[in-house]
Structures are given as C-alpha cells and as structure tokens.
Coordinates of N, CA and C and ligand atoms in Angstrom, one line a residue:
X278 N 0.8 -1.2 0.0 CA 0.0 0.0 0.0 C 0.9 1.2 0.0
X279 N 0.5 2.2 -0.9 CA 1.3 3.4 -1.0 C 0.6 4.5 -0.3
X280 N 1.1 5.1 0.8 CA 0.4 6.1 1.6 C 1.1 7.4 1.5
X281 N 0.3 8.4 1.3 CA 0.9 9.8 1.3 C 0.4 10.5 2.5
X282 N 1.3 11.2 3.2 CA 1.0 12.0 4.4 C 1.1 13.5 4.0
X283 N 0.0 14.2 4.3 CA 0.0 15.6 4.0 C -0.3 16.4 5.3
X284 N 0.5 17.5 5.5 CA 0.3 18.3 6.7 C 1.3 19.3 6.8
X285 N 1.0 20.4 7.6 CA 2.0 21.5 7.7 C 3.3 21.0 8.4
X286 N 4.4 21.8 8.3 CA 5.6 21.5 9.0 C 5.3 21.3 10.5
X287 N 5.9 20.3 11.1 CA 5.7 20.0 12.5 C 4.3 19.6 12.9
X288 N 3.5 19.1 11.9 CA 2.1 18.7 12.2 C 2.1 17.3 12.8
X289 N 3.3 16.6 12.8 CA 3.4 15.3 13.4 C 3.5 14.2 12.3
X290 N 3.8 14.6 11.1 CA 3.9 13.6 10.0 C 5.0 12.6 10.2
X291 N 6.1 13.1 10.7 CA 7.3 12.2 10.9 C 7.0 11.2 12.0
X292 N 6.4 11.7 13.1 CA 6.1 10.8 14.2 C 5.0 9.7 13.7
X293 N 4.0 10.2 13.1 CA 3.0 9.3 12.5 C 3.6 8.3 11.6
X294 N 4.4 8.8 10.7 CA 5.1 7.8 9.7 C 5.8 6.8 10.5
X295 N 6.5 7.1 11.6 CA 7.2 6.1 12.3 C 6.3 5.0 12.9
X296 N 5.2 5.5 13.5 CA 4.2 4.5 14.0 C 3.7 3.6 12.8
X297 N 3.3 4.2 11.7 CA 2.8 3.5 10.6 C 3.8 2.5 10.0
X298 N 5.0 2.9 10.0 CA 6.0 2.1 9.4 C 6.2 0.8 10.2
X299 N 6.1 0.9 11.6 CA 6.2 -0.2 12.4 C 4.9 -1.1 12.3
X300 N 3.7 -0.5 12.3 CA 2.5 -1.3 12.3 C 2.2 -1.9 11.0
X301 N 2.5 -1.2 9.9 CA 2.2 -1.7 8.6 C 3.4 -2.3 7.8
X302 N 4.5 -2.3 8.5 CA 5.7 -2.9 7.9 C 6.1 -2.3 6.5
X303 N 6.0 -1.0 6.5 CA 6.3 -0.3 5.2 C 7.4 0.7 5.5
X304 N 8.3 1.0 4.5 CA 9.4 2.0 4.8 C 8.8 3.4 4.8
X305 N 9.5 4.2 5.7 CA 9.1 5.6 5.8 C 10.0 6.4 5.0
X306 N 9.5 7.1 4.0 CA 10.3 7.9 3.1 C 10.1 9.4 3.4
X307 N 11.0 10.1 3.9 CA 10.9 11.5 4.2 C 11.9 12.2 3.3
X308 N 11.4 13.0 2.3 CA 12.3 13.7 1.5 C 13.2 14.7 2.3
X309 N 12.6 15.3 3.3 CA 13.3 16.2 4.1 C 14.5 15.5 4.8
X310 N 14.2 14.3 5.3 CA 15.3 13.5 6.0 C 16.4 13.1 5.0
X311 N 16.0 12.7 3.8 CA 17.0 12.3 2.8 C 17.9 13.5 2.5
X312 N 17.3 14.7 2.3 CA 18.1 15.9 2.0 C 19.0 16.2 3.2
X313 N 18.5 16.1 4.4 CA 19.3 16.4 5.6 C 20.5 15.4 5.8
X314 N 20.2 14.2 5.5 CA 21.3 13.1 5.6 C 22.4 13.5 4.6
X315 N 21.9 13.9 3.4 CA 22.9 14.2 2.3 C 23.7 15.4 2.6
X316 N 23.1 16.4 3.3 CA 23.8 17.6 3.7 C 24.8 17.2 4.8
X317 N 24.4 16.4 5.7 CA 25.3 16.0 6.8 C 26.5 15.3 6.2
X318 N 26.3 14.4 5.2 CA 27.4 13.7 4.6 C 28.1 14.4 3.5
X319 N 27.7 15.6 3.3 CA 28.3 16.5 2.3 C 28.4 15.8 0.9
X320 N 27.4 15.1 0.5 CA 27.3 14.5 -0.8 C 27.1 15.5 -1.9
X321 N 27.1 15.1 -3.2 CA 26.8 16.1 -4.3 C 25.4 16.6 -4.1
X322 N 24.5 15.7 -3.8 CA 23.1 16.1 -3.6 C 23.0 17.1 -2.4
X323 N 23.7 16.8 -1.4 CA 23.7 17.6 -0.2 C 24.1 19.0 -0.5
X324 N 25.2 19.1 -1.3 CA 25.7 20.5 -1.7 C 24.7 21.2 -2.5
X325 N 24.0 20.5 -3.4 CA 23.0 21.2 -4.2 C 21.8 21.7 -3.4
X326 N 21.4 21.0 -2.4 CA 20.2 21.4 -1.7 C 20.3 22.2 -0.4
X327 N 21.5 22.3 0.1 CA 21.7 22.9 1.4 C 21.1 24.3 1.5
X328 N 21.4 25.1 0.4 CA 20.9 26.5 0.5 C 19.3 26.6 0.6
X329 N 18.7 25.6 -0.1 CA 17.2 25.6 -0.1 C 16.7 25.3 1.3
X330 N 17.3 24.3 1.9 CA 16.8 23.9 3.2 C 17.1 25.0 4.3
X331 N 18.3 25.6 4.2 CA 18.7 26.6 5.1 C 17.7 27.8 5.0
X332 N 17.3 28.1 3.8 CA 16.4 29.3 3.7 C 14.9 28.9 3.7
X333 N 14.7 27.6 3.9 CA 13.3 27.1 4.0 C 12.5 27.3 2.7
X334 N 13.1 27.1 1.6 CA 12.3 27.2 0.4 C 12.4 25.8 -0.3
X335 N 11.4 25.5 -1.1 CA 11.4 24.1 -1.7 C 12.5 23.9 -2.6
X336 N 13.1 22.7 -2.5 CA 14.1 22.2 -3.4 C 13.4 22.1 -4.8
X337 N 14.1 22.4 -5.9 CA 13.5 22.3 -7.2 C 12.9 21.0 -7.5
X338 N 11.8 20.9 -8.2 CA 11.1 19.7 -8.4 C 11.9 18.6 -9.1
X339 N 12.8 19.0 -10.1 CA 13.6 18.0 -10.8 C 14.4 17.2 -9.8
X340 N 15.1 18.0 -8.9 CA 15.9 17.3 -8.0 C 15.1 16.4 -7.1
X341 N 14.0 16.9 -6.6 CA 13.2 16.1 -5.7 C 12.6 14.9 -6.4
X342 N 12.2 15.0 -7.6 CA 11.6 13.9 -8.3 C 12.6 12.8 -8.5
X343 N 13.9 13.2 -8.8 CA 14.9 12.2 -9.0 C 15.2 11.4 -7.7
X344 N 15.2 12.1 -6.6 CA 15.5 11.5 -5.3 C 14.4 10.5 -5.0
X345 N 13.1 10.9 -5.2 CA 12.0 10.0 -4.9 C 12.0 8.8 -5.8
X346 N 12.2 9.0 -7.1 CA 12.2 7.9 -8.1 C 13.2 6.8 -7.7
X347 N 14.4 7.3 -7.3 CA 15.5 6.4 -6.9 C 15.1 5.7 -5.6
X348 N 14.5 6.4 -4.7 CA 14.2 5.7 -3.4 C 13.1 4.7 -3.5
X349 N 12.1 5.0 -4.3 CA 11.0 4.0 -4.4 C 11.3 2.8 -5.3
X350 N 12.5 2.9 -6.0 CA 12.9 1.8 -6.8 C 13.7 0.7 -6.0
X351 N 13.9 1.1 -4.7 CA 14.7 0.2 -3.9 C 13.8 -1.0 -3.4
X352 N 14.5 -2.1 -3.1 CA 13.8 -3.4 -2.8 C 12.8 -3.3 -1.7
X353 N 13.1 -2.5 -0.7 CA 12.2 -2.5 0.5 C 10.8 -1.8 0.1
X354 N 10.7 -1.3 -1.1 CA 9.5 -0.5 -1.4 C 8.5 -1.4 -2.2
X355 N 8.8 -2.7 -2.4 CA 7.9 -3.5 -3.3 C 6.5 -3.6 -2.8
X356 N 6.3 -3.6 -1.5 CA 4.9 -3.7 -1.0 C 4.3 -2.4 -0.7
X357 N 5.0 -1.3 -1.0 CA 4.5 0.0 -0.7 C 5.4 0.8 0.2
X358 N 4.9 2.0 0.6 CA 5.8 2.9 1.4 C 4.9 4.0 2.0
X359 N 5.5 4.8 2.9 CA 4.8 5.9 3.5 C 5.6 7.2 3.1
X360 N 5.0 8.0 2.3 CA 5.6 9.2 1.9 C 5.3 10.4 2.8
X361 N 6.4 11.0 3.3 CA 6.3 12.1 4.3 C 7.0 13.3 3.7
X362 N 6.2 14.3 3.3 CA 6.9 15.5 2.8 C 6.9 15.5 1.3
X363 N 6.3 14.5 0.7 CA 6.2 14.5 -0.8 C 4.9 13.8 -1.2
X364 N 4.2 14.2 -2.2 CA 4.4 15.4 -3.0 C 4.1 16.7 -2.1
X365 N 4.8 17.8 -2.5 CA 4.7 19.0 -1.8 C 4.0 20.1 -2.5
X366 N 3.8 19.9 -3.8 CA 3.0 20.9 -4.6 C 2.3 20.1 -5.7
X367 N 1.4 20.8 -6.4 CA 0.6 20.0 -7.4 C 1.5 19.6 -8.6
X368 N 2.5 20.3 -8.9 CA 3.4 19.8 -10.0 C 4.0 18.5 -9.6
X369 N 4.5 18.4 -8.4 CA 5.1 17.1 -7.9 C 4.0 16.0 -7.9
X370 N 2.8 16.4 -7.5 CA 1.7 15.4 -7.5 C 1.5 14.9 -8.9
X371 N 1.4 15.8 -9.8 CA 1.1 15.4 -11.2 C 2.2 14.5 -11.8
X372 N 3.5 14.9 -11.5 CA 4.6 14.1 -12.0 C 4.6 12.7 -11.4
X373 N 4.3 12.7 -10.1 CA 4.3 11.4 -9.4 C 3.1 10.5 -9.9
X374 N 2.0 11.1 -10.2 CA 0.9 10.3 -10.8 C 1.2 9.6 -12.0
X375 N 2.2 10.2 -12.8 CA 2.6 9.6 -14.0 C 3.4 8.3 -13.8
X376 N 4.0 8.2 -12.7 CA 4.8 7.0 -12.4 C 4.2 6.0 -11.4
X377 N 3.4 6.5 -10.6 CA 2.8 5.7 -9.5 C 1.4 6.0 -9.2
X378 N 0.6 5.0 -8.8 CA -0.8 5.3 -8.4 C -0.8 5.2 -6.8
X379 N -0.9 6.3 -6.1 CA -0.9 6.2 -4.7 C -2.3 5.6 -4.2
X380 N -2.3 4.9 -3.1 CA -3.5 4.2 -2.7 C -4.4 5.0 -1.8
X381 N -3.7 5.8 -0.9 CA -4.4 6.5 0.2 C -3.6 7.7 0.6
X382 N -4.3 8.8 1.0 CA -3.6 10.0 1.5 C -4.2 10.4 2.8
X383 N -3.4 10.7 3.8 CA -3.9 11.1 5.1 C -3.5 12.6 5.3
X384 N -4.4 13.4 5.6 CA -4.1 14.8 5.9 C -4.2 15.1 7.4
X385 N -3.1 15.7 7.9 CA -3.1 16.0 9.3 C -3.4 17.5 9.4
X386 N -4.5 17.9 10.1 CA -4.9 19.2 10.2 C -4.4 19.9 11.5
X387 N -3.5 20.9 11.4 CA -3.0 21.6 12.6 C -2.8 23.0 12.3
X388 N -3.3 23.9 13.2 CA -3.2 25.4 12.9 C -1.8 26.0 13.2
X389 N -1.6 27.2 12.7 CA -0.3 27.9 12.9 C 0.2 28.0 14.3
X390 N -0.8 28.4 15.2 CA -0.4 28.7 16.6 C 0.3 27.4 17.2
X391 N -0.4 26.3 17.1 CA 0.1 25.0 17.6 C 1.4 24.7 17.0
X392 N 1.5 24.9 15.7 CA 2.8 24.6 14.9 C 3.9 25.4 15.5
X393 N 3.7 26.7 15.8 CA 4.8 27.5 16.4 C 5.2 26.9 17.7
X394 N 4.3 26.6 18.6 CA 4.6 26.0 19.9 C 5.5 24.8 19.7
X395 N 5.1 23.9 18.8 CA 5.7 22.7 18.6 C 7.1 22.8 18.1
X396 N 7.3 23.6 17.0 CA 8.6 23.7 16.4 C 9.6 24.3 17.3
X397 N 9.2 25.3 18.1 CA 10.1 26.0 19.0 C 10.6 25.1 20.1
X398 N 9.9 23.9 20.3 CA 10.4 23.0 21.3 C 10.8 21.7 20.8
X399 N 11.0 21.6 19.4 CA 11.3 20.3 18.8 C 12.8 19.9 18.9
X400 N 13.0 18.7 19.2 CA 14.3 18.1 19.2 C 14.3 16.7 18.5
X401 N 15.3 16.4 17.8 CA 15.4 15.2 17.0 C 16.5 14.3 17.5
X402 N 16.3 13.0 17.5 CA 17.4 12.1 17.8 C 18.3 11.9 16.6
X403 N 19.6 12.0 16.9 CA 20.6 11.9 15.8 C 20.8 10.4 15.4
X404 N 20.3 9.5 16.2 CA 20.5 8.1 15.9 C 19.2 7.4 15.3
X405 N 18.1 7.5 16.1 CA 16.9 6.8 15.6 C 15.9 7.7 14.9
X406 N 16.1 9.0 15.0 CA 15.2 9.9 14.3 C 14.0 10.3 15.1
X407 N 13.9 9.7 16.3 CA 12.7 10.0 17.1 C 12.6 11.5 17.4
X408 N 11.3 12.0 17.5 CA 11.1 13.5 17.7 C 10.5 13.7 19.1
X409 N 11.1 14.7 19.8 CA 10.6 15.0 21.1 C 10.2 16.5 21.2
X410 N 9.4 16.8 22.2 CA 9.2 18.2 22.5 C 9.6 18.5 23.9
X411 N 10.4 19.6 24.0 CA 11.0 20.0 25.3 C 9.9 20.4 26.3
X412 N 8.6 20.6 25.9 CA 7.6 20.8 26.8 C 7.3 19.5 27.7
X413 N 7.5 18.4 27.0 CA 7.2 17.1 27.7 C 8.5 16.3 28.0
X414 N 9.6 16.6 27.4 CA 10.8 15.8 27.5 C 12.0 16.7 27.8
X415 N 12.6 16.7 28.9 CA 13.6 17.6 29.3 C 15.0 17.2 28.9
X416 N 15.3 15.9 28.8 CA 16.6 15.4 28.6 C 17.2 15.8 27.3
X417 N 18.6 15.8 27.1 CA 19.2 16.0 25.9 C 19.6 14.7 25.2
X418 N 19.2 13.6 25.8 CA 19.5 12.3 25.3 C 18.2 11.5 25.0
X419 N 18.2 10.8 23.8 CA 17.0 10.0 23.5 C 17.0 8.8 24.3
X420 N 15.8 8.2 24.4 CA 15.7 6.9 25.1 C 16.6 5.8 24.5
X421 N 17.0 6.0 23.3 CA 17.9 5.0 22.6 C 19.3 5.3 22.9
X422 N 19.6 6.4 23.6 CA 21.0 6.7 23.9 C 21.5 7.8 23.0
X423 N 20.9 8.0 21.9 CA 21.3 9.0 20.9 C 21.2 10.5 21.4
X424 N 22.1 11.3 20.9 CA 22.1 12.7 21.3 C 21.0 13.4 20.5
X425 N 20.3 14.3 21.2 CA 19.2 15.1 20.6 C 19.8 16.4 20.0
X426 N 19.2 16.8 18.8 CA 19.7 18.0 18.2 C 18.5 18.8 17.7
X427 N 18.7 20.1 17.6 CA 17.6 21.0 17.0 C 17.9 21.2 15.6
X428 N 16.9 21.1 14.7 CA 17.2 21.3 13.3 C 17.5 22.7 13.0
X429 N 18.4 22.9 12.0 CA 18.8 24.3 11.6 C 17.6 25.2 11.2
X430 N 16.6 24.6 10.6 CA 15.5 25.4 10.1 C 14.3 25.5 11.1
X431 N 14.5 24.9 12.3 CA 13.5 25.0 13.3 C 13.7 26.3 14.1
X432 N 13.3 27.4 13.6 CA 13.4 28.6 14.4 C 12.3 29.6 13.9
X433 N 12.1 30.6 14.8 CA 11.0 31.5 14.6 C 11.0 32.2 13.2
X434 N 12.2 32.4 12.7 CA 12.3 33.1 11.4 C 11.7 32.3 10.2
X435 N 12.0 31.0 10.3 CA 11.6 30.2 9.1 C 10.2 29.5 9.3
X436 N 9.7 29.4 10.5 CA 8.5 28.6 10.7 C 7.3 29.2 10.0
X437 N 7.1 30.6 10.1 CA 6.0 31.2 9.4 C 6.1 31.0 7.9
X438 N 7.3 31.2 7.4 CA 7.6 31.1 6.0 C 7.3 29.7 5.5
X439 N 7.7 28.7 6.3 CA 7.4 27.3 5.9 C 5.9 27.0 6.0
X440 N 5.2 27.6 7.0 CA 3.7 27.4 7.1 C 3.0 28.1 5.9
X441 N 3.4 29.3 5.6 CA 2.7 30.0 4.5 C 3.0 29.3 3.2
X442 N 4.2 28.8 3.0 CA 4.6 28.0 1.8 C 3.7 26.8 1.7
X443 N 3.4 26.2 2.9 CA 2.6 25.0 2.9 C 1.2 25.4 2.5
X444 N 0.6 26.5 3.0 CA -0.7 26.9 2.6 C -0.8 27.1 1.1
X445 N 0.2 27.8 0.6 CA 0.1 28.2 -0.8 C 0.4 27.0 -1.7
X446 N 1.5 26.3 -1.4 CA 1.9 25.2 -2.4 C 1.3 23.9 -2.1
X447 N 1.2 23.5 -0.8 CA 0.9 22.1 -0.5 C -0.6 21.9 -0.3
X448 N -1.3 22.9 0.2 CA -2.8 22.7 0.5 C -3.5 22.3 -0.8
X449 N -3.2 22.9 -2.0 CA -3.9 22.5 -3.2 C -3.8 21.0 -3.5
X450 N -2.8 20.3 -3.0 CA -2.8 18.8 -3.3 C -3.8 18.1 -2.5
X451 N -4.4 18.7 -1.5 CA -5.5 18.1 -0.8 C -6.7 17.8 -1.7
X452 N -7.0 18.8 -2.5 CA -8.1 18.6 -3.5 C -7.6 17.7 -4.7
X453 N -6.4 17.8 -5.0 CA -5.8 16.9 -6.0 C -6.1 15.4 -5.7
X454 N -5.9 15.1 -4.4 CA -6.0 13.7 -4.0 C -7.4 13.4 -3.3
X455 N -8.4 14.3 -3.6 CA -9.6 14.1 -2.8 C -10.3 12.7 -2.8
X456 N -10.1 12.0 -4.0 CA -10.7 10.7 -4.1 C -10.1 9.7 -3.2
X457 N -8.9 9.9 -2.7 CA -8.2 8.9 -1.8 C -7.8 9.5 -0.5
X458 N -8.2 10.7 -0.2 CA -7.7 11.4 1.0 C -8.8 11.5 2.1
X459 N -8.3 11.4 3.3 CA -9.1 11.6 4.5 C -8.3 12.5 5.5
X460 N -9.1 13.5 6.0 CA -8.4 14.5 7.0 C -8.7 14.1 8.4
X461 N -7.7 14.3 9.2 CA -7.7 14.0 10.7 C -7.2 15.2 11.4
X462 N -7.7 15.4 12.7 CA -7.2 16.5 13.5 C -5.8 16.0 14.0
X463 N -4.8 16.9 13.9 CA -3.5 16.5 14.4 C -3.1 17.3 15.6
X464 N -4.1 17.9 16.4 CA -3.7 18.8 17.4 C -3.5 18.1 18.8
X465 N -3.9 16.8 18.9 CA -3.7 16.1 20.2 C -2.3 15.4 20.2
X466 N -2.1 14.6 21.3 CA -0.8 13.9 21.4 C -0.6 13.0 20.2
X467 N 0.6 12.6 19.9 CA 0.8 11.6 18.8 C 0.0 10.4 19.0
X468 N -0.1 9.8 20.2 CA -0.8 8.5 20.4 C -2.3 8.7 20.1
X469 N -2.9 9.8 20.6 CA -4.3 10.1 20.4 C -4.6 10.3 18.9
X470 N -3.7 11.1 18.3 CA -3.9 11.4 16.9 C -3.9 10.1 16.0
X471 N -3.0 9.2 16.5 CA -2.7 8.0 15.6 C -3.9 7.0 15.6
X472 N -4.7 6.9 16.7 CA -5.7 5.8 16.8 C -6.7 5.8 15.6
X473 N -7.4 6.9 15.3 CA -8.4 6.9 14.2 C -7.7 6.7 12.9
X474 N -6.4 7.2 12.8 CA -5.7 7.0 11.5 C -5.4 5.6 11.3
X475 N -4.9 4.9 12.3 CA -4.6 3.5 12.2 C -5.9 2.7 11.8
X476 N -7.0 3.0 12.5 CA -8.2 2.3 12.2 C -8.6 2.4 10.7
X477 N -8.5 3.7 10.3 CA -8.9 4.0 8.9 C -7.9 3.2 7.9
X478 N -6.6 3.2 8.2 CA -5.7 2.6 7.3 C -5.8 1.1 7.4
X479 N -6.2 0.5 8.5 CA -6.4 -0.9 8.6 C -7.5 -1.4 7.6
X480 N -8.5 -0.5 7.6 CA -9.7 -0.8 6.7 C -9.2 -0.7 5.3
X481 N -8.5 0.4 5.0 CA -8.0 0.6 3.6 C -7.1 -0.6 3.2
X482 N -6.2 -1.1 4.2 CA -5.3 -2.2 3.8 C -6.1 -3.4 3.5
X483 N -7.2 -3.6 4.2 CA -8.1 -4.8 3.8 C -8.6 -4.7 2.4
X484 N -9.1 -3.5 2.1 CA -9.6 -3.3 0.7 C -8.5 -3.6 -0.3
X485 N -7.3 -3.0 0.1 CA -6.1 -3.1 -0.8 C -5.7 -4.6 -1.0
X486 N -5.7 -5.4 0.1 CA -5.3 -6.8 0.0 C -6.3 -7.6 -0.9
X487 N -7.6 -7.3 -0.7 CA -8.5 -8.0 -1.5 C -8.5 -7.7 -3.0
X488 N -8.0 -6.5 -3.3 CA -7.9 -6.1 -4.7 C -6.6 -6.7 -5.3
X489 N -5.6 -7.0 -4.5 CA -4.3 -7.4 -5.0 C -4.0 -8.9 -4.8
Ligands
LIG682 P1 9.0 20.3 7.5 O1 7.7 19.6 7.0 O2 9.0 20.3 9.0 O3 9.2 21.6 6.9 P2 10.7 18.5 6.0 O4 11.7 17.7 6.6 O5 9.6 17.8 5.3 O6 10.3 19.5 7.2 O7 11.4 19.5 4.9 C1 12.5 20.3 5.2 C2 12.9 21.0 4.0 O8 13.3 20.1 3.0 C3 11.9 21.9 3.3 O9 11.8 23.2 3.8 C4 12.4 21.9 1.8 O10 13.4 22.8 1.6 C5 13.0 20.5 1.6 N1 12.0 19.6 1.1 C6 11.5 18.5 1.7 N2 10.6 17.8 1.0 C7 10.5 18.5 -0.2 C8 9.8 18.3 -1.4 N3 8.9 17.3 -1.6 N4 10.0 19.2 -2.4 C9 10.8 20.3 -2.3 N5 11.5 20.5 -1.2 C10 11.4 19.6 -0.1
LIG683 ZN1 17.0 7.8 19.5

C-alpha cells in the first residue's frame, strides 16, 4: 500500500510515519530527511540542496523527483511505502501520478499557533530519528541513547515562512487527492492522533489486499 501524508511542518507527519512504518511494515520515506542526511554527509546532492533547506524554500522539483524515483525503486518498497513531505506541490503530485498510483492519502490538520509552539520545542534524535518536544521531555539524550539536536530550520524566522509555503503550495494537493484522501485532526498527542488514522488505514489495507 502506498500512503501519502499531507500536513504542515511539525504537524506530526514524521512521528505518525514512524508508527505506521512499524505497524504496517512499510518503509518511511521523508524527502526532508533524505536531504538532511545528504547535507550531513556532504554528498553532491547535499551540496546542491543545502541553501534551499537553510532558507526554507522548496528544493526544485527536478531534484526532488529524481530523489523520490530512486528511493521508491529500492527493494524494500515493493509492497509500498509511506511518503512524508512528498508530494509538496501540485506539480510534484502530477509528475508522481505519471509513475505511481498512490492508494491512500492522510491529511493532518493543525493550525499555525500550535505549529509554532511545537517547532520551537522540537528536538530530534541523531541516531533513531525520534522526535521529542521539550515541553514534555527535558533530557538531551534520546531513550535509545542518541544525542538530541535542534534542526537548523526550526526557528521562529523560518516557521511562518514554511507554514505559508505549505498553505500556498501544498494545500492544493488536498483537493488533487480528494478521491483517496481523509483528513484528521493533528492537534492532540501523537498517540491520540494516531488511533483513528490507524483504524482507517487498517480498513484501507483490507480493501487493498482483496484487490491485489
Ligand atoms: P517540515 O515539514 O518540518 O518543513 P521537511 O523535513 O519535510 O520538514 O522538509 C524540510 C525542507 O526540505 C523543506 O523546507 C524543503 O526545503 C525541503 N523539502 C522536503 N521535501 C521536499 C519536497 N517534496 N519538495 C521540495 N523540497 C522539499
Ligand atoms: Zn534515538
């Protein structure tokens, strides 16, 4: 099953994708994470995309499409995957439709105020990728032992910019995918948010299995 997650920055897509990846045994593909990994390792791709991520503007579609095509061609993607952060605009959605038919899209609905509170307290584990909020978690070390870090682009200057870019560029894909999309409130804790989504996707997975 190929699942697309749509939602504003820090709406909980990454955390949700991690839950889904475990329960549905599907790889979690985050274009943002792929870009950040490449920047960290100073690869050719990393050098090309660094300035876009630092200034919180979208990486050009050609680069993003190449990255996604390559990733979904890998062996672990044969039974499907969870896309987090892609497609990010209607152009990407249209290009993606040409190569793949997504099965289901989940939209996480969270407002700007909540997003600001979350991003300003967000910390990521450098080892397992788990995301914490300093409102609820005070330590600098992940439960796995990894060191927590704050993303370069998680600051008050970029958050509004990223949110408005989401409204302008990404919100239109909600109607693009309306035949396969369902919206959920993302304002509660990750566990509370996840339950109805899991139920919905379990039902979708049954339909999917009976078709395939
Ligand atoms: P968030 O959703 O919190 O903004 P992401 O990790 O999804 O974080 O994205 C971080 C940055 O990576 C974006 O600001 C953008 O520069 C780049 N990026 C990620 N996914 C895409 C995409 N599908 N198309 C273009 N740029 C992307
Ligand atoms: Zn960890």
